[in-house]
mmCIF file of C-alpha atoms and ligand atoms in Angstrom:
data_model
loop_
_atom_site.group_PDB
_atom_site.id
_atom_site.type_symbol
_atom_site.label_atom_id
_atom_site.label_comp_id
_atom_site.label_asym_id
_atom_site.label_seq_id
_atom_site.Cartn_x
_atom_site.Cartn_y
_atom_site.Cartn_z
ATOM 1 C CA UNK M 1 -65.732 1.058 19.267
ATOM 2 C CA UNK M 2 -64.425 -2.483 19.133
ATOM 3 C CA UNK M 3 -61.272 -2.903 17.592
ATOM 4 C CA UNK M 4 -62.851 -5.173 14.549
ATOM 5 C CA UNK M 5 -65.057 -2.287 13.734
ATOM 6 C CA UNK M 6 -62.242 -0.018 13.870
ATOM 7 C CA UNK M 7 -60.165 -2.295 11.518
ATOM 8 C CA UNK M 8 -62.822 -2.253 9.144
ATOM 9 C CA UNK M 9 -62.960 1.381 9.392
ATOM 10 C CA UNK M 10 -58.943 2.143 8.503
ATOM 11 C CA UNK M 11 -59.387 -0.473 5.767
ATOM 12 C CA UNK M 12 -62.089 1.446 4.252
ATOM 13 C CA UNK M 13 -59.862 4.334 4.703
ATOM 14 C CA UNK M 14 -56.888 2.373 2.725
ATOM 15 C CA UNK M 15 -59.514 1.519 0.004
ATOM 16 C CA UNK M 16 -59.958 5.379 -0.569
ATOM 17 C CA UNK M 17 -56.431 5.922 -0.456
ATOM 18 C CA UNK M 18 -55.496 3.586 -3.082
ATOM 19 C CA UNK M 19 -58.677 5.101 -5.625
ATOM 20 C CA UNK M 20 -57.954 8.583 -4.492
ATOM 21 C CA UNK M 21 -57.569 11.163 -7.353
ATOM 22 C CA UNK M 22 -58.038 14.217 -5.662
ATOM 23 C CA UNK M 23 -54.261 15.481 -6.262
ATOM 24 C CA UNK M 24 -51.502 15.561 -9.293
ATOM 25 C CA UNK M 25 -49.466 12.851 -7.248
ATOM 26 C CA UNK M 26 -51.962 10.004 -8.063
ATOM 27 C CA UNK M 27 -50.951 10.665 -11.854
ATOM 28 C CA UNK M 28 -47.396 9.522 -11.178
ATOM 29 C CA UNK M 29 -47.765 6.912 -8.573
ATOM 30 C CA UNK M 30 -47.558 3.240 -8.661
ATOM 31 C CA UNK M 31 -49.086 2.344 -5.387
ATOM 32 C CA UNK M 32 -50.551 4.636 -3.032
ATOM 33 C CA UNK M 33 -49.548 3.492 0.484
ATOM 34 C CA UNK M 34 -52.212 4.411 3.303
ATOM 35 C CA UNK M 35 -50.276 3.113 5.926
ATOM 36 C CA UNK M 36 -49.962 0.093 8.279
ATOM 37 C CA UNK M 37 -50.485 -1.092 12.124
ATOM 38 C CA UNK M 38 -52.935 -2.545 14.390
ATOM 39 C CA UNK M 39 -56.045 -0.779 15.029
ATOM 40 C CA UNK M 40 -55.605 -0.582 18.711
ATOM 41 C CA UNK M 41 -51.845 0.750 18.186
ATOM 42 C CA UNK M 42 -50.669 3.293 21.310
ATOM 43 C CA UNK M 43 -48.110 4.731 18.883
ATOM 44 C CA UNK M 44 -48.421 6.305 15.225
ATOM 45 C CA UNK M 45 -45.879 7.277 13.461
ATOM 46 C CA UNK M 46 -46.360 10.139 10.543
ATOM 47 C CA UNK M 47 -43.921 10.523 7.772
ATOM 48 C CA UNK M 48 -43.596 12.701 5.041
ATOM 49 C CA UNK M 49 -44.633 10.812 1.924
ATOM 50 C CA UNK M 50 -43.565 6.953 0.198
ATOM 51 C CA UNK M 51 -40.017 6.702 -1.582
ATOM 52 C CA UNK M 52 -39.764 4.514 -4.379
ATOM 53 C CA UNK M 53 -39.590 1.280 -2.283
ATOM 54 C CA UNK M 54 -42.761 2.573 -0.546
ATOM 55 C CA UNK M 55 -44.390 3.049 -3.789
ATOM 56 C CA UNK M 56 -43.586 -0.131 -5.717
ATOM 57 C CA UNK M 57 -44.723 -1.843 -2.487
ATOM 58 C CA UNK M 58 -47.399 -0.016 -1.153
ATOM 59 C CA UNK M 59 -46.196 -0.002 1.860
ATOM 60 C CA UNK M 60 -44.540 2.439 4.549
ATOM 61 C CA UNK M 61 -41.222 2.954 5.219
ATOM 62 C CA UNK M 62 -39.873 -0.480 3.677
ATOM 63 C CA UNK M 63 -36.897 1.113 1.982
ATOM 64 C CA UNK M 64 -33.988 2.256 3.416
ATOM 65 C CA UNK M 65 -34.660 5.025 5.851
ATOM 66 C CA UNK M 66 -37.806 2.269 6.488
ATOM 67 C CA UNK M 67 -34.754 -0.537 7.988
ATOM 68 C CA UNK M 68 -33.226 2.153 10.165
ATOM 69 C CA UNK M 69 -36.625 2.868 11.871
ATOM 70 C CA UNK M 70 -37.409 -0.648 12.709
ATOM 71 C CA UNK M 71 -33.822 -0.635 14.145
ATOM 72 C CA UNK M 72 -34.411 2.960 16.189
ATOM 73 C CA UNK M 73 -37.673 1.581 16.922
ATOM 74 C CA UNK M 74 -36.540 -1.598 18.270
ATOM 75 C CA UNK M 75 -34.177 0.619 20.447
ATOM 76 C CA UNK M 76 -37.112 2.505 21.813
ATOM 77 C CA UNK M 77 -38.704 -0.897 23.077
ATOM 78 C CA UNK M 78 -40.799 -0.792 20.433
ATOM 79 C CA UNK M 79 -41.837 -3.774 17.456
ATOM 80 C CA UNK M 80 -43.159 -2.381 14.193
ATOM 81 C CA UNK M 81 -46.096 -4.654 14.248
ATOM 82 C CA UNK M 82 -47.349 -3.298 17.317
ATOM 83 C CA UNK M 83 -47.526 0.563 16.110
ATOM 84 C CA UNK M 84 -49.402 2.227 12.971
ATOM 85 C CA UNK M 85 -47.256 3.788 10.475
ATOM 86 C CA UNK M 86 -48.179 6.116 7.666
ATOM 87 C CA UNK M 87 -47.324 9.359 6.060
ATOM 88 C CA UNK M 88 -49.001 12.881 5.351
ATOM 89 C CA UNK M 89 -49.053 12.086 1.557
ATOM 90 C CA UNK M 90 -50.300 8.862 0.474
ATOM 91 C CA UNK M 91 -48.862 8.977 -2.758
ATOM 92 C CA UNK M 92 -44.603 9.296 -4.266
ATOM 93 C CA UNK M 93 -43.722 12.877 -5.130
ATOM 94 C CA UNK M 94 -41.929 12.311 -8.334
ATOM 95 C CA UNK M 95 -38.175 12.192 -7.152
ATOM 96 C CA UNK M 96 -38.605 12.450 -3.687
ATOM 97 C CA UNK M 97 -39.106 16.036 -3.445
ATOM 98 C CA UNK M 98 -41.182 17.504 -0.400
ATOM 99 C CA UNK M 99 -45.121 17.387 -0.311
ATOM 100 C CA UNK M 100 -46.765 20.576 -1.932
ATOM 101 C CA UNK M 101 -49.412 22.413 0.443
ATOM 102 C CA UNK M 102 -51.954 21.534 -1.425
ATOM 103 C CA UNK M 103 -51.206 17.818 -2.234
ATOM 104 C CA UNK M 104 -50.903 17.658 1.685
ATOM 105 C CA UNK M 105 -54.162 19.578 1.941
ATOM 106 C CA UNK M 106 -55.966 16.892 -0.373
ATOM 107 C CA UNK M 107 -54.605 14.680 1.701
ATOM 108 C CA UNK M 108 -55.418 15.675 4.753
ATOM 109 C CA UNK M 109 -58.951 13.727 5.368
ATOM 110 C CA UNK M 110 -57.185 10.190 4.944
ATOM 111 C CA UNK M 111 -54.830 11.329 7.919
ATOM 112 C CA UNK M 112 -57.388 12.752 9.924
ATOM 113 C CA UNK M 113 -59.657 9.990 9.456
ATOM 114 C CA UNK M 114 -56.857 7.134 10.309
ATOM 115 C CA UNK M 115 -55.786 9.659 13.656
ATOM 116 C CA UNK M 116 -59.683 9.924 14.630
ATOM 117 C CA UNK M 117 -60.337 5.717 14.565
ATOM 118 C CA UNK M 118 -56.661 4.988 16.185
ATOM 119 C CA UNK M 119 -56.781 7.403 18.986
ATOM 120 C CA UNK M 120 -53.238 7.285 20.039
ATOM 121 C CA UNK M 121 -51.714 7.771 23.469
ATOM 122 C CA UNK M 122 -48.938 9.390 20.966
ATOM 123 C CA UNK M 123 -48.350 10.526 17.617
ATOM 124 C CA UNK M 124 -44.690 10.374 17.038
ATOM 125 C CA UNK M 125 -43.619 12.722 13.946
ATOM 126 C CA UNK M 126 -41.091 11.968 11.516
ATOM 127 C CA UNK M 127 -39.110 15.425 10.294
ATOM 128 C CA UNK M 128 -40.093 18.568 9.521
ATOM 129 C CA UNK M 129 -42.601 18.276 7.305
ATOM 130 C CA UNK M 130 -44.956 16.057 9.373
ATOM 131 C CA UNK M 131 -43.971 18.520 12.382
ATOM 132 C CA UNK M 132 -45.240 21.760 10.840
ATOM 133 C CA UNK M 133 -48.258 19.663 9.525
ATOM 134 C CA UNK M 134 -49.870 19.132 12.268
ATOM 135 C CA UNK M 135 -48.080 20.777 15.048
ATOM 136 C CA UNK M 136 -46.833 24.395 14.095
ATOM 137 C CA UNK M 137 -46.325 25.411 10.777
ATOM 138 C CA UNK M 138 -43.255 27.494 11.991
ATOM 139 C CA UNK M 139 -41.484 24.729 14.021
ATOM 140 C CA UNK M 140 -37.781 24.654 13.462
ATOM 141 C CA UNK M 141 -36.871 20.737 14.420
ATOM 142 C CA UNK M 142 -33.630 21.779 16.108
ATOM 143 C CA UNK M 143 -36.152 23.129 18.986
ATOM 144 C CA UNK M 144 -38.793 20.830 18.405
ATOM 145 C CA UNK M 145 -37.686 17.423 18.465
ATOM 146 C CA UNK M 146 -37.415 15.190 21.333
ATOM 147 C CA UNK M 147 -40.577 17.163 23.215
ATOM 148 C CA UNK M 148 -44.237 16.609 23.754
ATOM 149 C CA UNK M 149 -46.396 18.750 22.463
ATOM 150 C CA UNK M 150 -50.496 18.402 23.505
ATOM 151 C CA UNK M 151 -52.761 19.606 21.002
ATOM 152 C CA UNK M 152 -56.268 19.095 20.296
ATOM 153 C CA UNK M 153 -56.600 16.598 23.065
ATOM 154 C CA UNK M 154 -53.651 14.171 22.128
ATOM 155 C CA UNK M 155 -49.828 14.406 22.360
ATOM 156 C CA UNK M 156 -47.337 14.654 19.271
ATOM 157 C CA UNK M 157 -43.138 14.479 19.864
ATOM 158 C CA UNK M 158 -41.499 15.366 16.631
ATOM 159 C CA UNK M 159 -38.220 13.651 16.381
ATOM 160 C CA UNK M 160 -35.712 13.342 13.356
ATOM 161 C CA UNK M 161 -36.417 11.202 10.570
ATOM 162 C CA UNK M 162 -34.505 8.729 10.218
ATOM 163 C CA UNK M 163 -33.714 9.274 6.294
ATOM 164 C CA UNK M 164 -31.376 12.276 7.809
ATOM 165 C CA UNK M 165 -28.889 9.807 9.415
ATOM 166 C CA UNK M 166 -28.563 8.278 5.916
ATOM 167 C CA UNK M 167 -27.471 11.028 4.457
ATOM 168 C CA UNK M 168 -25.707 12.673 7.449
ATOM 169 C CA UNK M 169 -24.068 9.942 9.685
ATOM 170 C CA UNK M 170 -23.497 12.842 12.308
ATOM 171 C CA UNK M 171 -27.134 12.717 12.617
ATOM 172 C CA UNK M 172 -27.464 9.707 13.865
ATOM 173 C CA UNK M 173 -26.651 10.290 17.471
ATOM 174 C CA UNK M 174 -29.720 12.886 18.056
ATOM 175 C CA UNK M 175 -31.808 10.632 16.055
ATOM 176 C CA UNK M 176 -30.841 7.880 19.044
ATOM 177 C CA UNK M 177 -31.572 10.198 21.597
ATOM 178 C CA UNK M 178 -35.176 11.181 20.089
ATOM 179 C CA UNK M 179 -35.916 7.765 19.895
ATOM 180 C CA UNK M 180 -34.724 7.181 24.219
ATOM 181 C CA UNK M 181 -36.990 10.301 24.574
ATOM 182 C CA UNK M 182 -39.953 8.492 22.843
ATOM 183 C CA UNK M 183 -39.341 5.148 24.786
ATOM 184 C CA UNK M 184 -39.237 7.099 28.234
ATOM 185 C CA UNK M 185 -42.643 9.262 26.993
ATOM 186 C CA UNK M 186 -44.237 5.253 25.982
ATOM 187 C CA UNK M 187 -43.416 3.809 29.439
ATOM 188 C CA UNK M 188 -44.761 6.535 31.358
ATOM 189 C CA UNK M 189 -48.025 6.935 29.118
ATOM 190 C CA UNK M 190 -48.577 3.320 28.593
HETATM 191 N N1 URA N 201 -39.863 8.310 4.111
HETATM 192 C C1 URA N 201 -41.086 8.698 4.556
HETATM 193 O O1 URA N 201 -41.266 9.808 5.045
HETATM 194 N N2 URA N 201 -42.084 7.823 4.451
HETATM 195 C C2 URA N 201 -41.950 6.591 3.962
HETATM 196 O O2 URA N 201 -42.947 5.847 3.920
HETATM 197 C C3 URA N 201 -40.662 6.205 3.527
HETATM 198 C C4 URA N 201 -39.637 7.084 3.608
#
């Protein structure tokens, strides 16, 4: 598919997104944010669901765990505009807490959709609750993170999110060495 047509495609997506009603979190958001990137992005990036900057915006990761990634990111040889970033909820849960099953369930077509059209050379996973989303619902980060994992035909490294080093400065080190382990997994797959 040409990447026009598959621009069109994710923005059709991102119209859904922002008219979806199918869960309780579209009765307390402001904006629902489907996510952002070029349509022939190698890398996506999956987080766990908008803050309150995210929501007000409607956009991913703009707040403050949003500044660290571009830094990490920028690290990994990476420039935001050249990767696809989104989340396994569209929508705020009120006061941050984590994604419900079922409010990820509901979800779950707007993030399938957006991984079908992109086709990654990797899906890079922010925290645990994008890891056990779509890798293993068991998966413990501490043995997770930092490794490729090849599933369904496409590869997925969960690595810290970067909203732990924010609230745990002694996080911040592994979350540096996830992101070396995602730039050496880029250049070689690339
Ligand atoms: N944290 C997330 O998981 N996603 C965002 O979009 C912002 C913060």
């Amino acid at each position: 598919m040409d990447p026009s047509a598959r621009q069109s495609l994710l923005e059709d997506i991102a119209a859904q997104v922002r008219a979806c009603p199918h869960c309780r979190l579209c009765e307390t958001r402001t904006n629902a944010v489907p996510g952002e990137g070029p349509s022939d992005a190698p890398v996506m990036f999956i987080g766990e669901g908008p803050g309150a900057a995210e929501d007000r915006q409607g956009r991913p990761f703009v707040g403050p765990a949003g500044q660290l990634l571009n830094q990490l990111l920028l690290g990994a040889g990476l420039r935001r505009p050249e990767v696809f970033i989104t989340n396994i909820v569209k929508c705020r849960p009120p006061n941050n807490r984590e994604p419900h099953p079922d409010e990820v369930a509901a979800c779950s077509e707007y993030l399938e959709g957006q991984i079908a059209l992109l086709q990654p050379r990797l899906i890079c996973l922010l925290g645990r609750p994008a890891t056990q989303t779509l890798v293993d619902p068991s998966a413990s980060m501490s043995r997770v993170h930092g490794r490729v994992f090849e599933k369904d035909g496409l590869k997925f490294m969960p690595i810290y999110h970067p909203a732990a080093a924010l609230h745990n400065p002694r996080m911040r080190a592994p979350l540096e060495a996830d992101f070396k382990a995602l730039a050496a997994v880029v250049k070689d797959s690339l």
